[in-house]
mmCIF file of C-alpha atoms in Angstrom:
data_model
loop_
_atom_site.group_PDB
_atom_site.id
_atom_site.type_symbol
_atom_site.label_atom_id
_atom_site.label_comp_id
_atom_site.label_asym_id
_atom_site.label_seq_id
_atom_site.Cartn_x
_atom_site.Cartn_y
_atom_site.Cartn_z
ATOM 1 C CA GLY A 1 -157.563 44.797 20.404
ATOM 2 C CA ALA A 2 -155.897 43.804 23.679
ATOM 3 C CA VAL A 3 -152.315 44.813 23.956
ATOM 4 C CA VAL A 4 -149.567 43.987 26.320
ATOM 5 C CA SER A 5 -146.568 45.832 26.686
ATOM 6 C CA GLN A 6 -143.568 44.238 27.858
ATOM 7 C CA HIS A 7 -140.135 46.137 29.007
ATOM 8 C CA PRO A 8 -137.278 45.963 28.410
ATOM 9 C CA SER A 9 -137.030 44.056 25.204
ATOM 10 C CA TRP A 10 -133.553 42.844 25.995
ATOM 11 C CA VAL A 11 -131.245 43.287 29.090
ATOM 12 C CA ILE A 12 -127.608 42.137 29.722
ATOM 13 C CA CYS A 13 -126.772 42.147 33.538
ATOM 14 C CA LYS A 14 -123.838 40.891 35.130
ATOM 15 C CA SER A 15 -124.079 37.676 37.329
ATOM 16 C CA GLY A 16 -125.102 38.054 40.721
ATOM 17 C CA THR A 17 -127.050 41.192 39.870
ATOM 18 C CA SER A 18 -131.251 41.236 39.532
ATOM 19 C CA VAL A 19 -133.296 42.176 36.923
ATOM 20 C CA LYS A 20 -137.093 43.392 36.748
ATOM 21 C CA ILE A 21 -139.387 42.706 33.588
ATOM 22 C CA GLU A 22 -142.543 44.625 33.404
ATOM 23 C CA CYS A 23 -145.896 43.421 31.979
ATOM 24 C CA ARG A 24 -148.741 45.745 31.310
ATOM 25 C CA SER A 25 -152.106 45.375 30.126
ATOM 26 C CA LEU A 26 -152.907 48.784 28.030
ATOM 27 C CA ASP A 27 -156.362 48.634 27.312
ATOM 28 C CA PHE A 28 -157.559 46.094 29.742
ATOM 29 C CA GLN A 29 -157.796 44.717 33.163
ATOM 30 C CA ALA A 30 -155.645 41.273 33.520
ATOM 31 C CA THR A 31 -157.089 39.204 35.943
ATOM 32 C CA THR A 32 -154.854 36.615 35.254
ATOM 33 C CA MET A 33 -150.986 36.767 34.063
ATOM 34 C CA PHE A 34 -148.704 34.240 32.996
ATOM 35 C CA TRP A 35 -144.863 34.042 32.929
ATOM 36 C CA TYR A 36 -143.017 31.917 30.483
ATOM 37 C CA ARG A 37 -139.371 31.067 29.521
ATOM 38 C CA GLN A 38 -138.269 30.071 26.134
ATOM 39 C CA PHE A 39 -134.875 28.778 25.389
ATOM 40 C CA PRO A 40 -133.296 28.574 21.733
ATOM 41 C CA LYS A 41 -135.478 26.615 19.239
ATOM 42 C CA GLN A 42 -137.700 25.074 22.202
ATOM 43 C CA SER A 43 -141.378 25.943 23.244
ATOM 44 C CA LEU A 44 -142.596 28.232 25.769
ATOM 45 C CA MET A 45 -142.215 26.723 29.026
ATOM 46 C CA LEU A 46 -144.810 28.154 31.659
ATOM 47 C CA MET A 47 -143.143 29.189 34.800
ATOM 48 C CA ALA A 48 -146.111 30.914 36.987
ATOM 49 C CA THR A 49 -149.714 31.905 37.101
ATOM 50 C CA SER A 50 -150.414 35.064 38.621
ATOM 51 C CA ASN A 51 -153.961 36.716 40.060
ATOM 52 C CA GLU A 52 -154.283 40.227 41.073
ATOM 53 C CA GLY A 53 -153.779 40.624 44.591
ATOM 54 C CA SER A 54 -152.853 36.934 45.232
ATOM 55 C CA LYS A 55 -149.423 34.660 45.483
ATOM 56 C CA ALA A 56 -148.625 33.445 42.129
ATOM 57 C CA THR A 57 -148.564 29.833 41.502
ATOM 58 C CA TYR A 58 -145.145 28.231 40.373
ATOM 59 C CA GLU A 59 -145.058 25.247 38.128
ATOM 60 C CA GLN A 60 -142.882 22.457 39.187
ATOM 61 C CA GLY A 61 -139.387 22.850 39.116
ATOM 62 C CA VAL A 62 -139.443 26.684 39.125
ATOM 63 C CA GLU A 63 -137.781 28.454 41.940
ATOM 64 C CA LYS A 64 -140.058 30.734 43.587
ATOM 65 C CA ASP A 65 -137.489 32.757 45.705
ATOM 66 C CA LYS A 66 -135.441 33.338 42.567
ATOM 67 C CA PHE A 67 -138.241 34.490 40.082
ATOM 68 C CA LEU A 68 -140.216 36.870 42.143
ATOM 69 C CA ILE A 69 -143.582 37.469 40.675
ATOM 70 C CA ASN A 70 -146.097 40.662 41.606
ATOM 71 C CA HIS A 71 -149.348 41.248 40.469
ATOM 72 C CA ALA A 72 -150.037 44.123 42.503
ATOM 73 C CA SER A 73 -152.862 46.051 40.073
ATOM 74 C CA LEU A 74 -155.029 44.597 37.166
ATOM 75 C CA THR A 75 -152.455 46.279 34.694
ATOM 76 C CA LEU A 76 -149.122 45.400 35.786
ATOM 77 C CA SER A 77 -147.014 42.393 36.776
ATOM 78 C CA THR A 78 -143.399 42.138 37.447
ATOM 79 C CA LEU A 79 -140.894 39.398 37.147
ATOM 80 C CA THR A 80 -137.781 39.781 39.069
ATOM 81 C CA VAL A 81 -134.876 37.555 38.499
ATOM 82 C CA THR A 82 -132.797 37.313 41.556
ATOM 83 C CA SER A 83 -128.934 36.932 41.621
ATOM 84 C CA ALA A 84 -129.122 36.164 38.194
ATOM 85 C CA HIS A 85 -126.701 33.648 36.618
ATOM 86 C CA PRO A 86 -125.477 32.904 32.814
ATOM 87 C CA GLU A 87 -128.110 29.730 32.986
ATOM 88 C CA ASP A 88 -130.804 32.113 33.407
ATOM 89 C CA SER A 89 -130.260 33.589 30.221
ATOM 90 C CA SER A 90 -133.266 33.110 28.178
ATOM 91 C CA PHE A 91 -136.435 34.779 26.238
ATOM 92 C CA TYR A 92 -139.132 35.510 28.938
ATOM 93 C CA ILE A 93 -142.420 36.211 27.673
ATOM 94 C CA CYS A 94 -145.660 37.520 29.552
ATOM 95 C CA SER A 95 -149.109 36.798 28.841
ATOM 96 C CA ALA A 96 -152.137 38.777 29.918
ATOM 97 C CA ARG A 97 -156.090 37.539 30.186
ATOM 98 C CA GLY A 98 -158.769 39.864 31.099
ATOM 99 C CA ALA A 99 -162.449 38.480 32.031
ATOM 100 C CA GLY A 100 -164.000 37.435 28.959
ATOM 101 C CA SER A 101 -161.157 38.053 26.730
ATOM 102 C CA GLY A 102 -158.410 35.680 25.120
ATOM 103 C CA TYR A 103 -154.763 35.319 25.820
ATOM 104 C CA THR A 104 -152.571 38.194 24.732
ATOM 105 C CA PHE A 105 -148.905 38.217 25.055
ATOM 106 C CA GLY A 106 -145.878 40.520 25.613
ATOM 107 C CA SER A 107 -143.046 40.672 22.891
ATOM 108 C CA GLY A 108 -140.449 39.294 25.158
ATOM 109 C CA THR A 109 -137.580 40.162 26.828
ATOM 110 C CA ARG A 110 -134.195 38.708 26.014
ATOM 111 C CA LEU A 111 -132.128 38.721 29.079
ATOM 112 C CA THR A 112 -128.564 37.942 28.497
ATOM 113 C CA VAL A 113 -126.383 37.302 31.925
ATOM 114 C CA VAL A 114 -122.907 37.751 31.606
ATOM 115 C CA ASP B 1 -153.928 19.474 30.735
ATOM 116 C CA ALA B 2 -154.837 17.471 27.636
ATOM 117 C CA LYS B 3 -151.923 17.069 25.084
ATOM 118 C CA THR B 4 -151.810 17.839 21.708
ATOM 119 C CA THR B 5 -149.691 16.405 19.020
ATOM 120 C CA GLN B 6 -148.232 18.241 15.778
ATOM 121 C CA PRO B 7 -145.757 17.400 13.435
ATOM 122 C CA ASN B 8 -142.667 19.049 13.850
ATOM 123 C CA SER B 9 -141.927 20.867 10.681
ATOM 124 C CA MET B 10 -144.079 21.736 7.348
ATOM 125 C CA GLU B 11 -142.899 23.095 4.202
ATOM 126 C CA SER B 12 -144.948 24.858 1.646
ATOM 127 C CA ASN B 13 -144.956 27.198 -1.280
ATOM 128 C CA GLU B 14 -145.858 31.000 -1.127
ATOM 129 C CA GLU B 15 -149.417 31.356 -2.467
ATOM 130 C CA GLU B 16 -150.355 27.909 -1.899
ATOM 131 C CA PRO B 17 -152.949 26.571 0.937
ATOM 132 C CA VAL B 18 -151.166 25.111 3.852
ATOM 133 C CA HIS B 19 -152.799 22.662 6.197
ATOM 134 C CA LEU B 20 -151.528 22.244 9.747
ATOM 135 C CA PRO B 21 -153.131 19.337 11.481
ATOM 136 C CA CYS B 22 -152.985 18.810 15.344
ATOM 137 C CA ASN B 23 -154.296 15.969 16.917
ATOM 138 C CA HIS B 24 -156.070 15.843 20.276
ATOM 139 C CA SER B 25 -157.372 12.749 21.555
ATOM 140 C CA THR B 26 -157.950 13.332 25.339
ATOM 141 C CA ILE B 27 -159.596 16.202 24.655
ATOM 142 C CA SER B 28 -162.709 17.198 27.142
ATOM 143 C CA GLY B 29 -166.060 18.459 26.443
ATOM 144 C CA THR B 30 -165.068 22.071 27.640
ATOM 145 C CA ASP B 31 -161.634 22.290 26.358
ATOM 146 C CA TYR B 32 -161.361 25.137 23.299
ATOM 147 C CA ILE B 33 -158.948 24.587 20.930
ATOM 148 C CA HIS B 34 -156.760 27.700 20.272
ATOM 149 C CA TRP B 35 -154.036 28.222 17.586
ATOM 150 C CA TYR B 36 -151.051 30.620 18.523
ATOM 151 C CA ARG B 37 -148.125 31.449 16.155
ATOM 152 C CA GLN B 38 -144.813 32.593 17.063
ATOM 153 C CA LEU B 39 -142.564 34.578 14.769
ATOM 154 C CA PRO B 40 -138.956 34.638 15.382
ATOM 155 C CA SER B 41 -137.961 36.760 18.701
ATOM 156 C CA GLN B 42 -141.427 37.690 19.367
ATOM 157 C CA GLY B 43 -144.418 36.680 21.854
ATOM 158 C CA PRO B 44 -146.789 34.329 20.443
ATOM 159 C CA GLU B 45 -149.764 35.824 18.364
ATOM 160 C CA TYR B 46 -153.343 34.668 18.463
ATOM 161 C CA VAL B 47 -154.464 32.994 15.184
ATOM 162 C CA ILE B 48 -157.992 31.287 15.888
ATOM 163 C CA HIS B 49 -159.525 29.564 18.189
ATOM 164 C CA GLY B 50 -162.937 26.902 18.188
ATOM 165 C CA LEU B 51 -164.925 24.570 20.128
ATOM 166 C CA THR B 52 -166.638 22.568 18.142
ATOM 167 C CA SER B 53 -167.727 24.176 14.953
ATOM 168 C CA ASN B 54 -165.464 25.173 12.061
ATOM 169 C CA VAL B 55 -164.116 28.776 12.291
ATOM 170 C CA ASN B 56 -162.994 31.614 9.761
ATOM 171 C CA ASN B 57 -161.541 34.689 10.553
ATOM 172 C CA ARG B 58 -159.103 37.182 8.541
ATOM 173 C CA MET B 59 -156.043 35.223 9.245
ATOM 174 C CA ALA B 60 -157.122 31.593 8.891
ATOM 175 C CA SER B 61 -159.687 28.837 9.056
ATOM 176 C CA LEU B 62 -159.932 25.957 11.768
ATOM 177 C CA ALA B 63 -161.714 22.690 10.748
ATOM 178 C CA ILE B 64 -162.739 20.832 13.846
ATOM 179 C CA ALA B 65 -163.412 17.078 13.559
ATOM 180 C CA GLU B 66 -166.889 15.752 14.476
ATOM 181 C CA ASP B 67 -165.421 13.660 17.466
ATOM 182 C CA ARG B 68 -163.064 16.890 18.362
ATOM 183 C CA LYS B 69 -160.027 14.489 18.531
ATOM 184 C CA SER B 70 -158.040 16.476 15.440
ATOM 185 C CA SER B 71 -158.236 19.984 14.174
ATOM 186 C CA THR B 72 -156.439 21.483 11.155
ATOM 187 C CA LEU B 73 -155.601 25.068 10.852
ATOM 188 C CA ILE B 74 -155.996 26.348 7.358
ATOM 189 C CA LEU B 75 -153.893 29.464 6.086
ATOM 190 C CA HIS B 76 -155.564 29.843 2.560
ATOM 191 C CA ARG B 77 -152.867 31.641 0.488
ATOM 192 C CA ALA B 78 -149.704 31.479 2.417
ATOM 193 C CA THR B 79 -147.285 34.446 2.426
ATOM 194 C CA LEU B 80 -143.467 34.588 3.417
ATOM 195 C CA ARG B 81 -144.623 36.396 6.625
ATOM 196 C CA ASP B 82 -146.791 33.133 7.376
ATOM 197 C CA ALA B 83 -143.369 31.561 7.971
ATOM 198 C CA ALA B 84 -143.760 31.009 12.064
ATOM 199 C CA VAL B 85 -144.112 28.079 14.622
ATOM 200 C CA TYR B 86 -147.584 27.385 14.764
ATOM 201 C CA TYR B 87 -149.026 26.086 17.965
ATOM 202 C CA CYS B 88 -152.208 24.027 19.104
ATOM 203 C CA ILE B 89 -153.049 24.239 22.305
ATOM 204 C CA LEU B 90 -156.396 23.275 24.687
ATOM 205 C CA ILE B 91 -156.923 25.857 27.232
ATOM 206 C CA THR B 92 -158.754 25.083 30.361
ATOM 207 C CA GLN B 93 -157.219 27.262 32.705
ATOM 208 C CA LYS B 94 -153.703 27.974 31.619
ATOM 209 C CA LEU B 95 -152.104 28.234 28.239
ATOM 210 C CA VAL B 96 -149.808 25.253 28.266
ATOM 211 C CA PHE B 97 -147.424 25.054 25.166
ATOM 212 C CA GLY B 98 -146.650 21.908 23.175
ATOM 213 C CA GLN B 99 -143.562 21.876 20.654
ATOM 214 C CA GLY B 100 -145.433 23.260 17.698
ATOM 215 C CA THR B 101 -145.382 23.056 14.139
ATOM 216 C CA ARG B 102 -142.326 24.871 12.256
ATOM 217 C CA LEU B 103 -143.855 26.055 9.020
ATOM 218 C CA THR B 104 -141.466 27.371 6.375
ATOM 219 C CA ILE B 105 -142.616 29.120 3.334
ATOM 220 C CA ASN B 106 -140.500 28.894 -0.092
ATOM 221 C CA PRO B 107 -140.616 31.851 -2.309
#
């Protein structure tokens, strides 16, 4: 079945630094990728949708300059949290969709900003 | 995106069937009904999906009401590993999650 690999699975960074999270579709081409954020005991919140080769579409209230999304190839999308602060600490999850296939999720990245 | 309504939590016993309800009264004719589940500290996992007819797979069954305004995910014999948050989602172009149902399985 379709597999999405997300790295790193966890990261701790200092306040003010930037963190990059990678999402790769291993056995299919992902025409669309989605990035979510999830706080403890809450549901997943869609942050943005990205299509290969074009700019990401951000959901209302999500700062595009803070959460940089790059979808340069059909198998890789990256989310960079710039100038991270403690309130950005969360569980970030990517999802990929290929032509004719369903949605496959990565295993998530737990970001802790100290 | 059309909304779904699910109970916040449900509890069942191991090896018994579990029926997880979902209301989606504003569903449109082209909305597929998808179910995903999420185990703690993991990404969501696909369970099943359908459009109009009932569906079965190795994980579960999906019963869709005739008017499509509600559906039920059926786990035929729950195990402890089925304890998770179950999300019922209507998909058009993007996957938007509601609050889901937290399922607890008692040994």
